[in-house]
PDB file of C-alpha atoms and ligand atoms in Angstrom:
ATOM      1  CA  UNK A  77      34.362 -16.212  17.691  1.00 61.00           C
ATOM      2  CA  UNK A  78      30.573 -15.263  16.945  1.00 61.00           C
ATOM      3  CA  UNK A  79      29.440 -13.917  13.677  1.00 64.00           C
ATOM      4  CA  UNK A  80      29.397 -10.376  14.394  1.00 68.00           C
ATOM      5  CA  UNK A  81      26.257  -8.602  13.103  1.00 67.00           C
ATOM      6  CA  UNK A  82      26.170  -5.637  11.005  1.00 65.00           C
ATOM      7  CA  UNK A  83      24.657  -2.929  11.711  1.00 68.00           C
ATOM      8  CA  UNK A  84      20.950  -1.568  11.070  1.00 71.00           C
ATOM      9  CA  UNK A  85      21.322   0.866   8.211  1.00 91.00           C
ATOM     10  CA  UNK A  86      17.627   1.693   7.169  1.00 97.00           C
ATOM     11  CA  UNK A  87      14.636   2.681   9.766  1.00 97.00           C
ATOM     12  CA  UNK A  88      11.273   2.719   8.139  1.00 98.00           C
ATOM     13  CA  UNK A  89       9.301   5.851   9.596  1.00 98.00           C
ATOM     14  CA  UNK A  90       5.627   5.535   9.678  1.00 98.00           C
ATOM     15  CA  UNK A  91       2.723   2.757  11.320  1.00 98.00           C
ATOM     16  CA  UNK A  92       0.702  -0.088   9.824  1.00 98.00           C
ATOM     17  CA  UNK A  93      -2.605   2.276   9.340  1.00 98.00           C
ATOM     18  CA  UNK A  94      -1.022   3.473   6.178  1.00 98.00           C
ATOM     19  CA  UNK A  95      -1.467   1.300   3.047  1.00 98.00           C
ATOM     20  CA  UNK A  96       1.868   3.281   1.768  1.00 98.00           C
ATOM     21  CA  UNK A  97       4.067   2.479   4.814  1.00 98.00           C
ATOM     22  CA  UNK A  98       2.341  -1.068   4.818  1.00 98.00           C
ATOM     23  CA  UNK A  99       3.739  -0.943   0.926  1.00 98.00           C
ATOM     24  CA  UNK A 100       6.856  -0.297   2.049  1.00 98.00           C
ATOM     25  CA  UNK A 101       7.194  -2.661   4.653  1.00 98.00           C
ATOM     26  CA  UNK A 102       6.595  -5.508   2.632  1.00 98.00           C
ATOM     27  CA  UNK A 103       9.544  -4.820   0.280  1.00 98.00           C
ATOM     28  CA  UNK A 104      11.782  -4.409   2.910  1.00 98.00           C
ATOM     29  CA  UNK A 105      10.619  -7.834   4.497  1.00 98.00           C
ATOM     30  CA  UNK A 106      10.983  -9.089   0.953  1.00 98.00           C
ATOM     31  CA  UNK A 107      14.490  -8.024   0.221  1.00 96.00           C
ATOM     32  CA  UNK A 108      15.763  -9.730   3.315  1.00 95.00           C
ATOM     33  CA  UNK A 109      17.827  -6.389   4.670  1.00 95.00           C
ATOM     34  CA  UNK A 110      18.040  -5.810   8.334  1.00 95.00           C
ATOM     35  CA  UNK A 111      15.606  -3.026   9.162  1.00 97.00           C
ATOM     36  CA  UNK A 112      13.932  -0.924  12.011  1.00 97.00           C
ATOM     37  CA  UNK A 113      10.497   0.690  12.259  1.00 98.00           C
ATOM     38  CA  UNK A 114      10.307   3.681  13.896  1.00 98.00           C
ATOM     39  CA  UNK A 115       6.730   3.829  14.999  1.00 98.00           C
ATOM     40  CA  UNK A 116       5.506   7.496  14.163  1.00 98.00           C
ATOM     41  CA  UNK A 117       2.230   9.827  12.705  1.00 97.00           C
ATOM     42  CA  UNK A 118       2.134  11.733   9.618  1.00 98.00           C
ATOM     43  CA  UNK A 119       2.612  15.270  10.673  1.00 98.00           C
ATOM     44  CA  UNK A 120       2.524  18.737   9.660  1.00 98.00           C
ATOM     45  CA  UNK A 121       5.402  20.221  12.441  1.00 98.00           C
ATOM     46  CA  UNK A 122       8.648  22.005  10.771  1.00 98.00           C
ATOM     47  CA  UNK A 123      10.981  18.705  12.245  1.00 98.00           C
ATOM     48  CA  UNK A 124       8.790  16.254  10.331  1.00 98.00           C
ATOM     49  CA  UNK A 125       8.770  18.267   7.053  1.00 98.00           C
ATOM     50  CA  UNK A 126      12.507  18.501   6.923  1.00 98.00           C
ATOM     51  CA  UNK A 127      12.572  14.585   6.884  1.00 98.00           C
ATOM     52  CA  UNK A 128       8.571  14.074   4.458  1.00 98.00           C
ATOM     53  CA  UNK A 129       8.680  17.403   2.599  1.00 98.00           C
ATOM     54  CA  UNK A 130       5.091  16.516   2.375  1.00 98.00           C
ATOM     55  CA  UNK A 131       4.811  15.294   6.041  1.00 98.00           C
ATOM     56  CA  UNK A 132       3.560  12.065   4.948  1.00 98.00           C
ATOM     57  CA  UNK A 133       4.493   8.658   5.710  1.00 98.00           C
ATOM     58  CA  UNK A 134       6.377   6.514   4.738  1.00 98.00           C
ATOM     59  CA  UNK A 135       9.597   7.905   5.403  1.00 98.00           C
ATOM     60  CA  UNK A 136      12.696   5.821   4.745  1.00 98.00           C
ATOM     61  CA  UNK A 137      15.969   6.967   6.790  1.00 98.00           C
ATOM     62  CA  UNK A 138      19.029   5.725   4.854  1.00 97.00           C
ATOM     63  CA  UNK A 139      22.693   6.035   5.920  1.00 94.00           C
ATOM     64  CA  UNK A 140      22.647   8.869   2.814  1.00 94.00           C
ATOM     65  CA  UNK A 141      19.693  11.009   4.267  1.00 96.00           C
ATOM     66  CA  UNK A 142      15.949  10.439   4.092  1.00 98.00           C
ATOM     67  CA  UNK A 143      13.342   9.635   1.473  1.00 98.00           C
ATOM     68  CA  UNK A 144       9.640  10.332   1.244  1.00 98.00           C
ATOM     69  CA  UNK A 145       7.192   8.707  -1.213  1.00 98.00           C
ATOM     70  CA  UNK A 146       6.298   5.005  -1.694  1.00 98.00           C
ATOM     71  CA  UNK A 147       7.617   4.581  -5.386  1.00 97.00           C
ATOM     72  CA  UNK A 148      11.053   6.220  -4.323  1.00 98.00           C
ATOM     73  CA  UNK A 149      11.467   4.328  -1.716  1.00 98.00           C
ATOM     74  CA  UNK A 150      10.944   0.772  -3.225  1.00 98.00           C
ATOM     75  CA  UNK A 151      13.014   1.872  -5.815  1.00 97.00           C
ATOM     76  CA  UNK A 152      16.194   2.447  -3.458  1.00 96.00           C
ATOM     77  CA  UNK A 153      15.429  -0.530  -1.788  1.00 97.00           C
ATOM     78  CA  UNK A 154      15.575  -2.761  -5.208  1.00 96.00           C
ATOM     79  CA  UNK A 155      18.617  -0.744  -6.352  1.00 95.00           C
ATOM     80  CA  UNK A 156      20.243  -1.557  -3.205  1.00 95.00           C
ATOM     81  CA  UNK A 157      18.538  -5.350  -2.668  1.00 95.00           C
ATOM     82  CA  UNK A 158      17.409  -6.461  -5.535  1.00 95.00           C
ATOM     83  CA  UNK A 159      14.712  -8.975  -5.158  1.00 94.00           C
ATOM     84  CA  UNK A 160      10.831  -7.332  -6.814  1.00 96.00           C
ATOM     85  CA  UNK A 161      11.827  -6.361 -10.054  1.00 95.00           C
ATOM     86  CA  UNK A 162      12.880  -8.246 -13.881  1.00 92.00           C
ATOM     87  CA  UNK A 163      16.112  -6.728 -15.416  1.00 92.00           C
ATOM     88  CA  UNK A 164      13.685  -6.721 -18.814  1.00 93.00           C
ATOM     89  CA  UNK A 165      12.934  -2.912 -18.961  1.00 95.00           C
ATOM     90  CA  UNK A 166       9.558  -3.399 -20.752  1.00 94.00           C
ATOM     91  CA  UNK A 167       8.521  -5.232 -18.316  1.00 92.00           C
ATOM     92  CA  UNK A 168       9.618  -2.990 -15.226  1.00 94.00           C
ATOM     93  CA  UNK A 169       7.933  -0.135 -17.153  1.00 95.00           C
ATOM     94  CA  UNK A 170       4.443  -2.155 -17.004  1.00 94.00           C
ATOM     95  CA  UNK A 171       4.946  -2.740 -13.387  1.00 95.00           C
ATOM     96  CA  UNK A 172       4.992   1.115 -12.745  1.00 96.00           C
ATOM     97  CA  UNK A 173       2.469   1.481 -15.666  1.00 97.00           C
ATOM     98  CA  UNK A 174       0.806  -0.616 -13.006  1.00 97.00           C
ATOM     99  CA  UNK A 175       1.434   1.110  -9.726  1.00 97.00           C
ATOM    100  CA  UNK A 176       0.588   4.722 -11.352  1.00 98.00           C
ATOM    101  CA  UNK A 177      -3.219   3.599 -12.627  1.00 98.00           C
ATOM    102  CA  UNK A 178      -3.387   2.304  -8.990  1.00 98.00           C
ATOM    103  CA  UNK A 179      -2.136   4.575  -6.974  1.00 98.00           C
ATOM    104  CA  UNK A 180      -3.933   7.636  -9.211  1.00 98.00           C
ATOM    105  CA  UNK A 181      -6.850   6.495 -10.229  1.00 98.00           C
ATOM    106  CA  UNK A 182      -8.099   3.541  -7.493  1.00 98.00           C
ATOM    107  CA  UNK A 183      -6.287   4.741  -4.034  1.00 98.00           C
ATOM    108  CA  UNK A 184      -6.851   8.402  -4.211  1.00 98.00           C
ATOM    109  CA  UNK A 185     -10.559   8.561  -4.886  1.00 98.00           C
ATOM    110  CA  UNK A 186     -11.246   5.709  -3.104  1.00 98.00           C
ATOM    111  CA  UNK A 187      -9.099   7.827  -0.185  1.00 98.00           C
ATOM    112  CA  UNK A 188     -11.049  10.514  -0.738  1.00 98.00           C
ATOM    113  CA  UNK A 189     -13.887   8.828   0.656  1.00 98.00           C
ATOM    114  CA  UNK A 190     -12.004   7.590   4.263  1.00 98.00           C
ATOM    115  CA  UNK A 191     -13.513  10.377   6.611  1.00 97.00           C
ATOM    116  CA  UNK A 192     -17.011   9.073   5.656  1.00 97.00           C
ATOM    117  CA  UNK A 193     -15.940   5.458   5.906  1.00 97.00           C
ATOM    118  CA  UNK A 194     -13.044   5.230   8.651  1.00 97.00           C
ATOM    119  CA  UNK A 195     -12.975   8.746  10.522  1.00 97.00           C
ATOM    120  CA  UNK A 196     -16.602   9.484  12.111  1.00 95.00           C
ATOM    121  CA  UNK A 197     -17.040  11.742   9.421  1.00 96.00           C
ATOM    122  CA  UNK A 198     -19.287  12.194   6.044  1.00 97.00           C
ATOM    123  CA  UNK A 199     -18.955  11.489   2.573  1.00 98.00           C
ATOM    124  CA  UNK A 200     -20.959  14.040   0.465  1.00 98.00           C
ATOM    125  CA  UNK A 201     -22.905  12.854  -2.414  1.00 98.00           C
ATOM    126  CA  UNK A 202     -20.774  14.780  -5.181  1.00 98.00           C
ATOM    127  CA  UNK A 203     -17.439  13.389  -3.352  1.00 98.00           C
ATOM    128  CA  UNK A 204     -19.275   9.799  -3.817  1.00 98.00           C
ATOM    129  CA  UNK A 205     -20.353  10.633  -7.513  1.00 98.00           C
ATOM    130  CA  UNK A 206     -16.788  12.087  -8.437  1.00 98.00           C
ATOM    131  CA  UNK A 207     -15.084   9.400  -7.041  1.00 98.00           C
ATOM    132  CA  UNK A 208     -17.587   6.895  -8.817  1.00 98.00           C
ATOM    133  CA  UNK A 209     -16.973   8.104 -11.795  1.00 98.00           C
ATOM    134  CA  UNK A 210     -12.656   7.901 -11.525  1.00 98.00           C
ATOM    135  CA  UNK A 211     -13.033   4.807 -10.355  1.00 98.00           C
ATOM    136  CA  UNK A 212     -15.297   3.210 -13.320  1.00 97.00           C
ATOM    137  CA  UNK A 213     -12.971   4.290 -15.697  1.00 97.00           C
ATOM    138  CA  UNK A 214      -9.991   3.072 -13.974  1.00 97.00           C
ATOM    139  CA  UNK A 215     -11.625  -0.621 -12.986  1.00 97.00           C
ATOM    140  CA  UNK A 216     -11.674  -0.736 -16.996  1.00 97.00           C
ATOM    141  CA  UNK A 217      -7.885  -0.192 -17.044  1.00 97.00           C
ATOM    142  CA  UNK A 218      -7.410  -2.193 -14.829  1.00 97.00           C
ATOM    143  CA  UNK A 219      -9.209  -5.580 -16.019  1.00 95.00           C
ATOM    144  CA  UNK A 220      -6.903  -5.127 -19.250  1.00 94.00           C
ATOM    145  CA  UNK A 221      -3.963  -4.398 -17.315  1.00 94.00           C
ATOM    146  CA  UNK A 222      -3.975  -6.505 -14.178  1.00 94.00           C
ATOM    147  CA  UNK A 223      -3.979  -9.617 -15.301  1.00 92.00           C
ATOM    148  CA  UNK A 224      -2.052 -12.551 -12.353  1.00 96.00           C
ATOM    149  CA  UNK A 225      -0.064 -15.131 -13.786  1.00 95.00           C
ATOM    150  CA  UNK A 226      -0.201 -15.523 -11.470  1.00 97.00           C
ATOM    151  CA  UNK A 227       1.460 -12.514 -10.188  1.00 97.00           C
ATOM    152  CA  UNK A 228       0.363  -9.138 -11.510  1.00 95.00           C
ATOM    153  CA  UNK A 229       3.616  -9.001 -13.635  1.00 83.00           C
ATOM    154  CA  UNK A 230       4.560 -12.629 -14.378  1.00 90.00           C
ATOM    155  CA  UNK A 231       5.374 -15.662 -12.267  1.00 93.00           C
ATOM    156  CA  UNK A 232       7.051 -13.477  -9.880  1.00 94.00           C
ATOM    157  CA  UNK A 233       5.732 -11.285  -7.201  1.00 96.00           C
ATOM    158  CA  UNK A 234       6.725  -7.136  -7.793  1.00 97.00           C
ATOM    159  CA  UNK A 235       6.669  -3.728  -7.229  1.00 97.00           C
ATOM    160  CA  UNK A 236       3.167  -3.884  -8.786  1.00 97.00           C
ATOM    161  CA  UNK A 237       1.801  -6.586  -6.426  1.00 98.00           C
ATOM    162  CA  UNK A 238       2.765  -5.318  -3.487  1.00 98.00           C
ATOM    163  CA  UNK A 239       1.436  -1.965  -4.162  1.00 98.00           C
ATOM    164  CA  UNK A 240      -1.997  -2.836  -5.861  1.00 98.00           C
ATOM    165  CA  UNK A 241      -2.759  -5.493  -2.868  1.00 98.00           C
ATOM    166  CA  UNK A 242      -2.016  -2.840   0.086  1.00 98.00           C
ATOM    167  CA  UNK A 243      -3.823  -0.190  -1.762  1.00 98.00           C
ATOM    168  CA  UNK A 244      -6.581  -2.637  -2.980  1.00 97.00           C
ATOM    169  CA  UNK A 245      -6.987  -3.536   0.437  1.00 96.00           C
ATOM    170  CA  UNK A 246      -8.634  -0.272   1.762  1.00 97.00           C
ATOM    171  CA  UNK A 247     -10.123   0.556  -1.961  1.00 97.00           C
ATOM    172  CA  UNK A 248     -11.999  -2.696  -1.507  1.00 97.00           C
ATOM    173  CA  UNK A 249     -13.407  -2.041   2.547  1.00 96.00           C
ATOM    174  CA  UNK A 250     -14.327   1.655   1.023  1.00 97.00           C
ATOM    175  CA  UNK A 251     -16.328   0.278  -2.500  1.00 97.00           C
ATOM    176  CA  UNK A 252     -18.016  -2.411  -0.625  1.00 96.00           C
ATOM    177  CA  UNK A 253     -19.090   0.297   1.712  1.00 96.00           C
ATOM    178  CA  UNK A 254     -20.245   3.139  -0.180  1.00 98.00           C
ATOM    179  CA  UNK A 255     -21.146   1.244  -2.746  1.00 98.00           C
ATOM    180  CA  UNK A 256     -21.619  -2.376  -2.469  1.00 97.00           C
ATOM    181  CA  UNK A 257     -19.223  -3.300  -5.255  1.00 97.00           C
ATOM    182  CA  UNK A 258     -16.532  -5.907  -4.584  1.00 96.00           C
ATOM    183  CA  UNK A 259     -13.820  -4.016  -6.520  1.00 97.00           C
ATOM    184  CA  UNK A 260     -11.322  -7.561  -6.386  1.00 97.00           C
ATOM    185  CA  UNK A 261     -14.256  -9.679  -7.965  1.00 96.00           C
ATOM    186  CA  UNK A 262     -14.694  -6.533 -11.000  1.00 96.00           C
ATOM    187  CA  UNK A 263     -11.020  -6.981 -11.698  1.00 97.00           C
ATOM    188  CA  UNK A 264     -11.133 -10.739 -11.266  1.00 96.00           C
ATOM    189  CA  UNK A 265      -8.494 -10.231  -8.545  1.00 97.00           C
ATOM    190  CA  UNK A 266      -9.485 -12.383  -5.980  1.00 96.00           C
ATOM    191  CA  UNK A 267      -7.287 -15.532  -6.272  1.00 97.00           C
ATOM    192  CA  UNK A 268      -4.549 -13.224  -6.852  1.00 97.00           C
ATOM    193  CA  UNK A 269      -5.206 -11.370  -3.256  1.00 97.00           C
ATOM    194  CA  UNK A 270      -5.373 -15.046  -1.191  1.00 96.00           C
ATOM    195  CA  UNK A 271      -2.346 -15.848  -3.002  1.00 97.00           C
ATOM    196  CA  UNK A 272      -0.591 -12.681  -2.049  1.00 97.00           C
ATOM    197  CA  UNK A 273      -1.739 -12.682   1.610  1.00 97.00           C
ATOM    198  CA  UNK A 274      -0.361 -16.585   1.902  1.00 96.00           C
ATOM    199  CA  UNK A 275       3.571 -14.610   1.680  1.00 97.00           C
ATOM    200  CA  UNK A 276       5.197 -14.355   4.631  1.00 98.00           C
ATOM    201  CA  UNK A 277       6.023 -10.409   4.375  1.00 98.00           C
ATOM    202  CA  UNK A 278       2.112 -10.419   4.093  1.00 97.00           C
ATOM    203  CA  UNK A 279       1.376 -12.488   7.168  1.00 97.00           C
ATOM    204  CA  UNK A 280       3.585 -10.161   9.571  1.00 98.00           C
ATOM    205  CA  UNK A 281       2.149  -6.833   7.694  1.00 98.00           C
ATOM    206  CA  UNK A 282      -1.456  -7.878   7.502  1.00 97.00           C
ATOM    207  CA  UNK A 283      -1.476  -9.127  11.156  1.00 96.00           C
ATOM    208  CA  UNK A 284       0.317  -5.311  12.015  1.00 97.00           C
ATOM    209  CA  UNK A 285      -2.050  -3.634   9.882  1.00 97.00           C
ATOM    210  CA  UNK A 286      -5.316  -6.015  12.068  1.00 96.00           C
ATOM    211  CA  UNK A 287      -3.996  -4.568  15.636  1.00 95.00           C
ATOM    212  CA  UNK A 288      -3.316  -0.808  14.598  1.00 96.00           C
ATOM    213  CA  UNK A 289      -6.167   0.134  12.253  1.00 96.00           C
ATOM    214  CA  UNK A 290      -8.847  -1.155  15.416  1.00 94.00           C
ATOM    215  CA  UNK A 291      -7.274   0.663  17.282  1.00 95.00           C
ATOM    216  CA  UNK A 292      -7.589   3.478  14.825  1.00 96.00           C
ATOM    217  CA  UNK A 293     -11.028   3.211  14.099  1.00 96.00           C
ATOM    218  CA  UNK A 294     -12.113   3.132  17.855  1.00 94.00           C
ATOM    219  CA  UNK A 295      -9.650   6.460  17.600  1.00 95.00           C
ATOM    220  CA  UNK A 296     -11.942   8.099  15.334  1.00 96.00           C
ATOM    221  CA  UNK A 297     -15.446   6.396  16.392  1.00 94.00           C
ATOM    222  CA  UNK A 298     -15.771   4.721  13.343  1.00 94.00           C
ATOM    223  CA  UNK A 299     -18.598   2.856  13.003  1.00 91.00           C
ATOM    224  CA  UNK A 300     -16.932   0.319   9.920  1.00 94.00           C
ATOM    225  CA  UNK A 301     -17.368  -2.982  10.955  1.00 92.00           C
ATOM    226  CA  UNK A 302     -13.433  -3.887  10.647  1.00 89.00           C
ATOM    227  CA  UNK A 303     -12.893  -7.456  10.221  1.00 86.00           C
ATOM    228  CA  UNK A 304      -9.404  -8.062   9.528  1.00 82.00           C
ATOM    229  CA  UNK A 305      -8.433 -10.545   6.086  1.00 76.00           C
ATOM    230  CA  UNK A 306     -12.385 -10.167   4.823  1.00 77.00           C
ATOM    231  CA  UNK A 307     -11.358  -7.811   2.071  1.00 77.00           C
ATOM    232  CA  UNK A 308      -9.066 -10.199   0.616  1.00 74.00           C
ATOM    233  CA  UNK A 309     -11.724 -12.709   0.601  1.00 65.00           C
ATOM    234  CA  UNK A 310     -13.298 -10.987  -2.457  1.00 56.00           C
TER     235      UNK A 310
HETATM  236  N1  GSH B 112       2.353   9.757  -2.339  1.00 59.11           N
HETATM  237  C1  GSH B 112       2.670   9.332  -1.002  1.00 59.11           C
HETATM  238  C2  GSH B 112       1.369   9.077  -0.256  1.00 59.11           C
HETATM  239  C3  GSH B 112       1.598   8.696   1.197  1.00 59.11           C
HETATM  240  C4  GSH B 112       0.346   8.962   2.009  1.00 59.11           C
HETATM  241  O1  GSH B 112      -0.674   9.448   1.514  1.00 59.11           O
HETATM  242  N2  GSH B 112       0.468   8.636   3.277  1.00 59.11           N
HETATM  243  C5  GSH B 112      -0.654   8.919   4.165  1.00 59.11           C
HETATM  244  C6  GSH B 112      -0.859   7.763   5.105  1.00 59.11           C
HETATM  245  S1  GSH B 112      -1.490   6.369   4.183  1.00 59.11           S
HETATM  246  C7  GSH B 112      -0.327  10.169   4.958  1.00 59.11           C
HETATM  247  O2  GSH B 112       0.793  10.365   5.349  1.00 59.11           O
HETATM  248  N3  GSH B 112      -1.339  10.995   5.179  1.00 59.11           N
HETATM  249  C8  GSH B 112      -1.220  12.206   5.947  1.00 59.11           C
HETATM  250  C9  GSH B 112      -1.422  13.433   5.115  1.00 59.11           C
HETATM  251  O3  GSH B 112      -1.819  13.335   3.947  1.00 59.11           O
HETATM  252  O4  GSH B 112      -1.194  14.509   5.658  1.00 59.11           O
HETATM  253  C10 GSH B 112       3.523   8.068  -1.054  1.00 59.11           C
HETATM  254  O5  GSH B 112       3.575   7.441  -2.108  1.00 59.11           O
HETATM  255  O6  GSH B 112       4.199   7.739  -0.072  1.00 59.11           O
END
């Protein structure tokens, strides 16, 4: 008799653009579960806000219902899979210590500056000078807190890798762009990103991530010179 397979139980909503959905891709790769990707936009229409209250993606469909946001979804996958995080609960707390300094202070002002960088558009001088200034203060955080041995957290990869190299990945395109700092060099970050991009979740995101954001940037008539793995390259 063959083995009989189980069934698919969790469809990741979302595409490879997105440093979240790219987040929460990895763990899922990671954990080893049987998964689907439902290819899809964020969106503002009624249907999609019933599934992303913020109609943002990632959007994880469970056999429970559906949940939005990055950090809620990894958790349910660990609590389900566990694979990413210690059982020490100091140490768990520094990973989202971690992931909160990231995602607040690095991803959103660095995000802030996309439509100047990846959408045709421009950056205005105060957007570049607030997000300057957020992003100096949170590059000194970060040297004190991100420290790989060799993984952000220990000798195991975590939460905390997986979202500081996704979300490091734009930061560093946009800082190099607007204004010429390698933010992976400040932090002394880049042996930790080659080592991170040598995983094999980070292989089949990364090479996902290559074929839909050149597509996106022809989308938008970008004029970035996208050349997939060189931000990793420090
Ligand atoms: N806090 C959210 C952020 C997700 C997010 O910003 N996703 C972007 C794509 S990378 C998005 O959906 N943007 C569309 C929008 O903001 O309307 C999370 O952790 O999942």
């Amino acid at each position: 008799m063959s083995p009989v397979t189980p069934p698919v139980m969790l469809r990741l909503h979302g595409y490879a653009v997105s440093n979240y959905f790219n987040i929460a891709h990895a763990a899922l790769l990671e954990s080893g579960v049987r998964f689907e990707i439902v290819e899809c936009r964020a969106s503002q229409t009624p249907e999609f806000l019933r599934l992303s209250p913020m109609g943002k993606i990632p959007v994880l469909e469970t056999p429970q219902g559906w949940i939005a946001e990055t950090v809620a979804i990894l958790g349910y996958i660990e609590d389900c899979f566990p694979c990413l995080l210690p059982t020490d609960p100091f140490t768990r707390a520094r990973q989202r210590q971690l992931i909160n300094v990231v995602q607040v202070y690095v991803e959103l002002p660095m995000r802030s500056l996309y439509p100047g960088v990846f959408m045709g558009a421009t950056n205005s001088s105060a957007a570049i000078e607030t997000a300057r200034q957020t992003l100096d203060r949170s590059t000194i955080a970060l040297r004190s807190l991100a420290q790989p041995q060799p993984y952000l957290a220990g000798e195991q990869a975590g939460h905390a890798d997986l979202f500081a190299f996704y979300c490091l990945d734009l930061a560093e395109r946009v800082s190099r762009e607007v204004y010429g700092r390698s933010l992976l060099h400040e932090l002394g970050l880049s042996e930790w990103a080659q080592l991170m991009a040598q995983r094999n979740s980070s292989q089949i995101v990364l090479a996902a991530f290559a074929e839909a954001f050149g597509a996106y940037l022809m989308e938008k008539q970008a004029t970035y010179p996208f050349r997939a793995g060189e931000s990793i390259r420090g």
